[in-house]
Structure formats: structure tokens, C-alpha cells
Amino acid sequence: MTIHADLRSDTITLPSDAMKQAMIEAELGDDVLGDEPTVLKLQDTVATLFGKEAACFVPSGTMANQAAIRAQTQPGDEIITHRDNHIYLYESGAWAAISGCSIRLLDGDGGQFDAQSVLAAIQHEDAHYPNSSLLVVENTHNRGGGTVWSMDRLQSVTDAARQHGLRCHLDGARIWNACAASGIEPSTYAGCFDTVSACFSKGLGCPVGSIVAGDAETIHRVHRIRKLLGGTMRQSGMLAGACMHALEHNRNRLADDHQRARRLADAIAGIPGLELGPSPVETNILYFDVPGNADEFTARLEAAGIRMFSVGPRTVRAVLSLMVDDEGIDRTIEVLTDLAES
Ligand SMILES: *Cc1c(COP(=O)(O)O)cnc(C)c1O
């Protein structure tokens, strides 16, 4: 059966021929010995992009977040984050397993919260309470519908945390999407945070790769934790070469994904029976409710050559990426219209 559009995730992206060429041509060394030239170049480039002293290349976004958490907490500390954040929902409870921390969850629309709720969540100094030591923010927010944080709000929540001595980590798996949507520089977002993680393996189209950036001392700790977690790689310049290629060639096209997501969202809003999620569609992710069971709906979509994930009893998610073009969206809209009627 032909698949006309695969909207399950932006993690499905396959490397282009040009990216594969960049991987083949990457200069290689041994990153465990510290002389992998392409990894060193990528780490330097990303540290500069984020305005940080250093960066550490890791296999996955989960390892990037969890190494950053481990590097900035002690066992028994408490992390403050939104209840829909990836670090809490989708990383196997690693904050507890790897860092021995508890977690305090905040509410708010679209995966966002305000300074008041951060202040209310910070434990005051008393031997009874866990030590609040790290605030984690996600931008763009995956579960919240690809929402983009405003700089004002980022500044105010991180200011609130810092006033009480907390460190701040940005889960920037899709920070490139946030930058493409807002026009804000990576370094401006990163300026509010001690550490930033970012993925190359989603919208940027790489097969593998994530990174953590921060001050030299913290990244030194991240580097040790990467080893502890078994994430140290050797001729990883082949992967870093793909990431360098993606930074140069695939960032500018993210705006196309956002435009297609909006076109799909507008169409869904006009299809009787389908209900677009509450968050504004600002980037490449959208959620909508279907009549009846979401698993059955996505099975019928699949039979018509359109792939999406069901993520709740009635809720379906669609994610735009370089794997879906304008024709794919046209076809998706036709199929959705048919299915909603039948
Ligand atoms: C995908 C994702 C991650 C984790 O990345 P993996 O490479 O899948 O481990 C972390 N945070 C967010 C917001 C994500 O969407």
C-alpha cells in the first residue's frame, strides 16, 4: 500500500542523499580520545549558536536532558516542571532512576506556566523538604501542541527560579522550530538557561544525534555522565557530520513545515466532526479530536495511506516534517474530509 503522507512524528525523517554524502565525507577520529574533529566542530558550533562555553554531543534527546539533570542536581533534590513535559512523561522516570530526584509538577495551557506557580512550587529552606534545585522548561512544547514560549514569560519564570538559587534547563528538542517560528535567536532563548538540550534527529532530519550546551564546568560533568550512561561514541563524526549538514541546510526550511501545519489546521477547523485542539498552531505539531475512537480513526487513515498517531481516546496528533510535501497535505485533507463524513 502506498503511504501518501506520514504525519506520525518528525522523528521519521530520513537522511537526504546530500546528508549521507556529508556523513561519508566527515573527517573522523576517536571521540573517546578527544580527537574526533567533526564532533569537536559540531560542539563548538552549537556552543556558539547558544552563546555558551561548551557543548557535549550525545546519542539522544533523552540522554541530553537526563545528563543535564544529573549534572545539576543531587539525590533527594526536587525538579520543577510542567506536568506535560517530555522529561516527566516520556523518559522512563529517568529523573528518579538516574538522578534520585523527586519532581514537582506545574499546570498551565499549552505546556506553559507562569512565575507565580514557579514561586509557589519552590520549597522553602527546611530540613523536612526536598531541596528545589532545577527548573525545566520545554520550548517548543510537544504535548502542548508545538507551542512557542514568549521571551517575556521565559525571562520571568527563570528569574523567579534563579532568585531562589535554582538552576534552569531548557528542553530544546525543538528549539530550532521555536526559532523558525519566532525569529528569536538560539542564543537569546539560551540566555535564560544554564543548560540547553537540542535534537538533530527530529525536524532537522538527522538519523541520530542530540546535544547539551552550557558553561564549561557543567558540560564537563555532562561529559562524565555521558560516559556513565554508556553514551560515549567513537567515530561519531559520521553522525556529527549529518548534524553539521542539518544546521546549514535544514533549519531554513522548518518554516515550510509550520506553514503546512497551519494549512492542515485551517482545513481541520472547517471539517464538521473534527475538532482542532485548544492550542494555536504555531509550529509543526497539531492535535485534533475525532468522532468516535481515535485508534479506529487512525487505522482508517492508514488504510487510506495517511499515517498519524492516536494519543488519547479521541485525540489524534499530526506532525509536519520534511517527509511531507504540499501534495501530501492536499491528500491528507481529502482523506480527513471523507472519513469525517462517513
Ligand atoms: C523527542 C523529545 C525528547 C527526547 O528525544 P529522544 O531523542 O527521542 O530521546 C526530549 N524532549 C522533547 C520535547 C522531545 O520531543
Short mmCIF file of C-alpha atoms and ligand atoms in Angstrom, two decimals:
data_model
loop_
_atom_site.label_atom_id
_atom_site.label_comp_id
_atom_site.label_asym_id
_atom_site.label_seq_id
_atom_site.Cartn_x
_atom_site.Cartn_y
_atom_site.Cartn_z
CA MET A 1 0.00 0.00 0.00
CA THR A 2 1.26 3.47 -0.82
CA ILE A 3 1.73 5.92 2.01
CA HIS A 4 0.85 9.41 0.79
CA ALA A 5 1.73 11.28 3.95
CA ASP A 6 3.44 10.12 7.15
CA LEU A 7 2.44 12.55 9.89
CA ARG A 8 3.20 10.33 12.87
CA SER A 9 6.23 12.31 14.03
CA ASP A 10 9.15 14.45 12.89
CA THR A 11 11.42 11.63 14.11
CA ILE A 12 10.63 9.57 10.98
CA THR A 13 12.73 11.85 8.77
CA LEU A 14 15.20 10.00 6.55
CA PRO A 15 18.60 11.49 5.71
CA SER A 16 18.76 13.04 2.24
CA ASP A 17 21.42 12.00 -0.26
CA ALA A 18 23.29 15.22 0.46
CA MET A 19 23.24 14.44 4.19
CA LYS A 20 24.52 10.92 3.57
CA GLN A 21 27.32 12.42 1.46
CA ALA A 22 28.21 14.77 4.34
CA MET A 23 28.37 11.72 6.64
CA ILE A 24 30.66 9.85 4.28
CA GLU A 25 32.93 12.85 3.82
CA ALA A 26 33.14 13.80 7.53
CA GLU A 27 36.66 13.83 8.91
CA LEU A 28 36.90 11.16 11.62
CA GLY A 29 38.84 10.48 14.82
CA ASP A 30 38.10 8.89 18.20
CA ASP A 31 35.83 10.98 20.40
CA VAL A 32 36.69 8.91 23.50
CA LEU A 33 40.28 10.03 23.00
CA GLY A 34 39.04 13.58 22.39
CA ASP A 35 40.27 13.94 18.82
CA GLU A 36 37.10 13.49 16.76
CA PRO A 37 37.37 16.61 14.57
CA THR A 38 33.77 16.65 13.31
CA VAL A 39 32.30 16.15 16.79
CA LEU A 40 34.56 18.90 18.15
CA LYS A 41 33.45 21.19 15.33
CA LEU A 42 29.76 20.47 15.97
CA GLN A 43 30.14 21.04 19.72
CA ASP A 44 31.93 24.33 19.05
CA THR A 45 29.38 25.46 16.50
CA VAL A 46 26.41 24.69 18.76
CA ALA A 47 28.04 26.23 21.85
CA THR A 48 28.49 29.42 19.83
CA LEU A 49 24.93 29.31 18.47
CA PHE A 50 23.62 29.11 22.04
CA GLY A 51 26.12 31.63 23.41
CA LYS A 52 27.53 29.02 25.81
CA GLU A 53 31.09 28.00 26.68
CA ALA A 54 30.82 24.34 25.73
CA ALA A 55 28.61 21.57 24.38
CA CYS A 56 28.54 17.77 24.50
CA PHE A 57 27.24 15.58 21.66
CA VAL A 58 25.03 12.69 22.83
CA PRO A 59 23.03 9.92 21.12
CA SER A 60 19.51 11.02 22.11
CA GLY A 61 17.38 13.85 23.43
CA THR A 62 16.56 11.76 26.46
CA MET A 63 20.24 11.39 27.32
CA ALA A 64 20.76 15.13 26.71
CA ASN A 65 18.02 16.05 29.18
CA GLN A 66 18.89 13.42 31.76
CA ALA A 67 22.63 14.15 31.72
CA ALA A 68 21.81 17.85 32.19
CA ILE A 69 19.52 16.96 35.11
CA ARG A 70 22.12 14.67 36.71
CA ALA A 71 24.81 17.33 36.30
CA GLN A 72 22.75 19.96 38.14
CA THR A 73 21.08 18.05 40.98
CA GLN A 74 21.89 15.87 43.99
CA PRO A 75 19.91 12.78 45.05
CA GLY A 76 16.92 13.95 47.11
CA ASP A 77 16.61 17.26 45.24
CA GLU A 78 13.37 18.31 43.59
CA ILE A 79 12.88 19.30 39.96
CA ILE A 80 10.11 21.73 39.00
CA THR A 81 8.48 21.29 35.60
CA HIS A 82 5.16 21.20 33.75
CA ARG A 83 3.09 18.04 34.12
CA ASP A 84 3.03 17.55 30.32
CA ASN A 85 6.79 17.86 29.87
CA HIS A 86 8.71 15.21 27.99
CA ILE A 87 11.23 14.73 30.83
CA TYR A 88 8.36 13.68 33.09
CA LEU A 89 6.03 11.78 30.72
CA TYR A 90 8.29 10.10 28.21
CA GLU A 91 11.75 9.44 29.67
CA SER A 92 11.09 6.25 31.66
CA GLY A 93 11.20 8.01 35.03
CA ALA A 94 14.91 8.68 34.50
CA TRP A 95 14.92 11.76 36.76
CA ALA A 96 14.23 9.34 39.63
CA ALA A 97 16.25 6.38 38.37
CA ILE A 98 19.39 8.25 37.30
CA SER A 99 19.36 11.38 39.46
CA GLY A 100 17.40 10.22 42.51
CA CYS A 101 15.22 13.34 42.39
CA SER A 102 11.57 13.98 43.10
CA ILE A 103 9.55 16.12 40.76
CA ARG A 104 7.02 18.88 41.35
CA LEU A 105 4.50 19.37 38.54
CA LEU A 106 3.01 22.65 37.36
CA ASP A 107 -0.20 23.24 35.41
CA GLY A 108 -0.85 25.61 32.55
CA ASP A 109 -2.18 25.73 28.99
CA GLY A 110 -0.01 24.57 26.11
CA GLY A 111 2.70 23.21 28.42
CA GLN A 112 3.42 26.70 29.78
CA PHE A 113 3.25 28.17 33.27
CA ASP A 114 3.94 31.49 34.96
CA ALA A 115 6.38 32.85 37.52
CA GLN A 116 3.75 32.76 40.28
CA SER A 117 3.38 28.99 40.01
CA VAL A 118 7.16 28.54 39.99
CA LEU A 119 7.45 30.61 43.17
CA ALA A 120 4.62 28.65 44.79
CA ALA A 121 6.32 25.34 43.93
CA ILE A 122 9.75 26.20 45.34
CA GLN A 123 10.22 24.58 48.75
CA HIS A 124 11.48 26.90 51.42
CA GLU A 125 14.60 26.03 53.33
CA ASP A 126 13.67 23.47 55.98
CA ALA A 127 15.13 20.04 56.71
CA HIS A 128 11.70 18.48 56.15
CA TYR A 129 11.53 19.42 52.49
CA PRO A 130 13.40 18.31 49.40
CA ASN A 131 15.76 20.94 48.02
CA SER A 132 14.27 22.61 44.93
CA SER A 133 17.25 22.79 42.63
CA LEU A 134 16.26 22.74 38.96
CA LEU A 135 13.55 24.26 36.77
CA VAL A 136 12.95 22.54 33.41
CA VAL A 137 11.11 24.31 30.57
CA GLU A 138 10.22 22.79 27.17
CA ASN A 139 10.26 25.00 24.03
CA THR A 140 8.56 24.27 21.67
CA HIS A 141 6.19 22.27 23.79
CA ASN A 142 5.45 18.86 22.26
CA ARG A 143 2.39 17.69 24.20
CA GLY A 144 1.14 21.27 24.42
CA GLY A 145 0.79 21.41 20.61
CA GLY A 146 4.18 22.69 19.45
CA THR A 147 3.63 25.96 21.32
CA VAL A 148 6.33 28.63 21.47
CA TRP A 149 7.19 30.41 24.73
CA SER A 150 7.36 34.22 24.63
CA MET A 151 10.68 35.71 25.77
CA ASP A 152 8.88 37.72 28.47
CA ARG A 153 7.43 34.61 30.02
CA LEU A 154 10.69 32.64 29.75
CA GLN A 155 12.52 35.50 31.39
CA SER A 156 10.02 35.78 34.22
CA VAL A 157 9.86 32.04 35.08
CA THR A 158 13.65 31.66 35.00
CA ASP A 159 14.14 34.89 37.01
CA ALA A 160 11.77 33.52 39.64
CA ALA A 161 13.75 30.26 39.83
CA ARG A 162 17.13 31.98 39.97
CA GLN A 163 16.04 34.31 42.77
CA HIS A 164 15.81 31.15 44.88
CA GLY A 165 19.08 29.66 43.68
CA LEU A 166 17.60 27.12 41.26
CA ARG A 167 19.34 26.24 38.04
CA CYS A 168 17.36 26.30 34.78
CA HIS A 169 17.41 23.74 31.95
CA LEU A 170 15.73 24.19 28.57
CA ASP A 171 14.49 21.04 26.85
CA GLY A 172 15.04 22.41 23.37
CA ALA A 173 14.42 19.21 21.41
CA ARG A 174 12.55 21.51 19.00
CA ILE A 175 14.29 24.80 19.78
CA TRP A 176 15.00 25.11 16.04
CA ASN A 177 11.25 25.17 15.40
CA ALA A 178 10.79 27.82 18.10
CA CYS A 179 13.49 29.97 16.45
CA ALA A 180 11.99 29.50 12.98
CA ALA A 181 8.52 30.48 14.24
CA SER A 182 9.52 33.47 16.38
CA GLY A 183 12.62 34.79 14.61
CA ILE A 184 14.35 34.75 18.02
CA GLU A 185 18.00 33.62 18.02
CA PRO A 186 19.00 30.36 19.75
CA SER A 187 21.39 32.36 21.97
CA THR A 188 18.54 34.64 23.11
CA TYR A 189 16.45 31.69 24.27
CA ALA A 190 19.51 30.00 25.79
CA GLY A 191 20.44 33.19 27.64
CA CYS A 192 17.71 32.46 30.22
CA PHE A 193 19.10 29.00 30.97
CA ASP A 194 22.17 27.33 32.45
CA THR A 195 21.86 24.38 30.09
CA VAL A 196 20.06 23.74 26.82
CA SER A 197 19.42 20.43 25.07
CA ALA A 198 18.62 20.22 21.36
CA CYS A 199 17.82 17.40 18.92
CA PHE A 200 19.07 16.98 15.37
CA SER A 201 17.04 13.80 14.86
CA LYS A 202 13.62 15.44 14.57
CA GLY A 203 12.74 18.35 12.31
CA LEU A 204 16.34 18.76 11.20
CA GLY A 205 16.26 15.34 9.60
CA CYS A 206 19.32 13.56 11.05
CA PRO A 207 19.28 9.83 11.75
CA VAL A 208 20.81 10.25 15.24
CA GLY A 209 22.08 13.00 17.50
CA SER A 210 21.37 15.47 20.28
CA ILE A 211 23.47 17.93 22.23
CA VAL A 212 23.70 19.72 25.58
CA ALA A 213 25.21 23.21 25.83
CA GLY A 214 26.16 25.16 28.96
CA ASP A 215 29.06 26.56 30.98
CA ALA A 216 32.36 24.66 30.77
CA GLU A 217 32.15 23.21 34.29
CA THR A 218 28.62 21.84 33.85
CA ILE A 219 29.42 20.41 30.43
CA HIS A 220 32.50 18.73 31.91
CA ARG A 221 30.11 16.97 34.31
CA VAL A 222 27.73 16.14 31.44
CA HIS A 223 30.68 14.60 29.59
CA ARG A 224 31.41 12.31 32.57
CA ILE A 225 27.72 11.39 32.94
CA ARG A 226 27.51 10.56 29.22
CA LYS A 227 30.26 8.00 29.84
CA LEU A 228 28.47 6.67 32.93
CA LEU A 229 25.29 6.23 30.87
CA GLY A 230 27.16 4.39 28.12
CA GLY A 231 26.60 7.19 25.62
CA THR A 232 30.21 7.78 24.64
CA MET A 233 30.83 7.08 20.96
CA ARG A 234 33.98 6.82 18.90
CA GLN A 235 33.99 7.69 15.17
CA SER A 236 30.83 9.67 15.83
CA GLY A 237 31.93 12.31 13.32
CA MET A 238 29.80 10.37 10.82
CA LEU A 239 26.77 11.38 12.92
CA ALA A 240 28.07 14.86 13.76
CA GLY A 241 28.67 15.38 10.03
CA ALA A 242 24.95 14.84 9.42
CA CYS A 243 24.19 17.34 12.21
CA MET A 244 26.51 19.98 10.74
CA HIS A 245 24.82 19.47 7.38
CA ALA A 246 21.38 19.80 9.00
CA LEU A 247 22.31 23.05 10.78
CA GLU A 248 23.43 24.53 7.48
CA HIS A 249 20.71 23.19 5.18
CA ASN A 250 17.61 22.10 7.06
CA ARG A 251 16.96 24.90 9.54
CA ASN A 252 15.68 27.39 6.98
CA ARG A 253 13.05 25.02 5.67
CA LEU A 254 11.33 24.50 9.05
CA ALA A 255 9.09 27.47 8.23
CA ASP A 256 7.63 25.35 5.38
CA ASP A 257 6.57 22.70 7.90
CA HIS A 258 4.93 25.38 10.03
CA GLN A 259 3.04 26.77 7.04
CA ARG A 260 1.80 23.30 6.08
CA ALA A 261 0.74 22.62 9.67
CA ARG A 262 -1.33 25.81 9.63
CA ARG A 263 -2.89 24.88 6.28
CA LEU A 264 -3.84 21.45 7.65
CA ALA A 265 -5.16 23.03 10.88
CA ASP A 266 -7.31 25.52 8.96
CA ALA A 267 -8.76 22.67 6.90
CA ILE A 268 -9.45 20.54 10.00
CA ALA A 269 -11.19 23.50 11.66
CA GLY A 270 -13.57 23.54 8.68
CA ILE A 271 -14.36 19.79 8.62
CA PRO A 272 -17.59 19.01 10.53
CA GLY A 273 -16.97 16.30 13.15
CA LEU A 274 -13.27 17.12 13.65
CA GLU A 275 -12.26 19.48 16.41
CA LEU A 276 -8.92 21.22 16.43
CA GLY A 277 -7.05 21.23 19.76
CA PRO A 278 -7.08 24.25 22.03
CA SER A 279 -3.52 25.46 21.38
CA PRO A 280 -2.78 27.82 18.48
CA VAL A 281 -0.86 26.00 15.72
CA GLU A 282 2.44 27.91 15.83
CA THR A 283 4.90 25.29 14.61
CA ASN A 284 4.81 21.75 13.15
CA ILE A 285 2.56 19.89 15.64
CA LEU A 286 -1.21 19.82 15.86
CA TYR A 287 -3.79 17.83 17.79
CA PHE A 288 -7.43 17.26 16.93
CA ASP A 289 -10.37 15.26 18.26
CA VAL A 290 -12.24 12.82 16.04
CA PRO A 291 -15.77 11.45 16.23
CA GLY A 292 -15.57 8.06 17.95
CA ASN A 293 -12.43 6.10 18.76
CA ALA A 294 -9.05 7.58 17.82
CA ASP A 295 -7.37 4.17 17.30
CA GLU A 296 -10.08 3.18 14.84
CA PHE A 297 -9.81 6.54 13.11
CA THR A 298 -6.04 6.26 12.64
CA ALA A 299 -6.47 2.67 11.35
CA ARG A 300 -8.86 4.01 8.70
CA LEU A 301 -6.42 6.83 7.90
CA GLU A 302 -3.64 4.25 7.49
CA ALA A 303 -5.79 2.22 5.10
CA ALA A 304 -6.13 5.38 3.00
CA GLY A 305 -2.35 5.94 3.02
CA ILE A 306 -2.18 8.63 5.72
CA ARG A 307 -0.29 7.95 8.92
CA MET A 308 -0.97 9.70 12.22
CA PHE A 309 -0.76 8.67 15.88
CA SER A 310 -3.71 8.44 18.22
CA VAL A 311 -2.64 9.96 21.53
CA GLY A 312 -5.86 9.74 23.55
CA PRO A 313 -9.29 8.12 23.44
CA ARG A 314 -10.49 10.66 20.86
CA THR A 315 -7.34 12.62 20.12
CA VAL A 316 -5.06 12.34 17.08
CA ARG A 317 -1.72 14.07 16.53
CA ALA A 318 -0.27 15.21 13.21
CA VAL A 319 3.36 16.34 12.88
CA LEU A 320 4.82 18.02 9.81
CA SER A 321 8.37 17.34 8.70
CA LEU A 322 10.48 17.25 5.56
CA MET A 323 8.84 13.89 4.76
CA VAL A 324 5.51 15.60 3.90
CA ASP A 325 5.10 17.99 0.96
CA ASP A 326 2.19 20.13 -0.26
CA GLU A 327 0.67 17.23 -2.21
CA GLY A 328 0.79 15.12 0.94
CA ILE A 329 -1.20 17.79 2.77
CA ASP A 330 -3.75 18.04 -0.09
CA ARG A 331 -4.23 14.29 0.08
CA THR A 332 -4.47 14.34 3.88
CA ILE A 333 -7.20 16.98 3.77
CA GLU A 334 -9.18 14.93 1.18
CA VAL A 335 -8.95 11.76 3.25
CA LEU A 336 -9.88 13.53 6.51
CA THR A 337 -12.91 15.09 4.83
CA ASP A 338 -14.06 11.67 3.55
CA LEU A 339 -13.51 9.91 6.88
CA ALA A 340 -15.25 12.57 8.94
CA GLU A 341 -18.32 12.29 6.68
CA SER A 342 -18.55 8.51 6.65
C1 LIG B 1 11.77 13.70 21.41
C2 LIG B 1 11.91 14.57 22.58
C3 LIG B 1 12.90 14.33 23.54
C4 LIG B 1 13.77 13.08 23.55
O1 LIG B 1 14.48 12.81 22.41
P1 LIG B 1 14.88 11.29 22.03
O2 LIG B 1 15.96 11.52 21.05
O3 LIG B 1 13.65 10.66 21.47
O4 LIG B 1 15.37 10.62 23.26
C5 LIG B 1 13.02 15.23 24.57
N1 LIG B 1 12.21 16.29 24.67
C6 LIG B 1 11.24 16.54 23.79
C7 LIG B 1 10.39 17.75 23.96
C8 LIG B 1 11.03 15.68 22.72
O5 LIG B 1 10.04 15.91 21.84
#
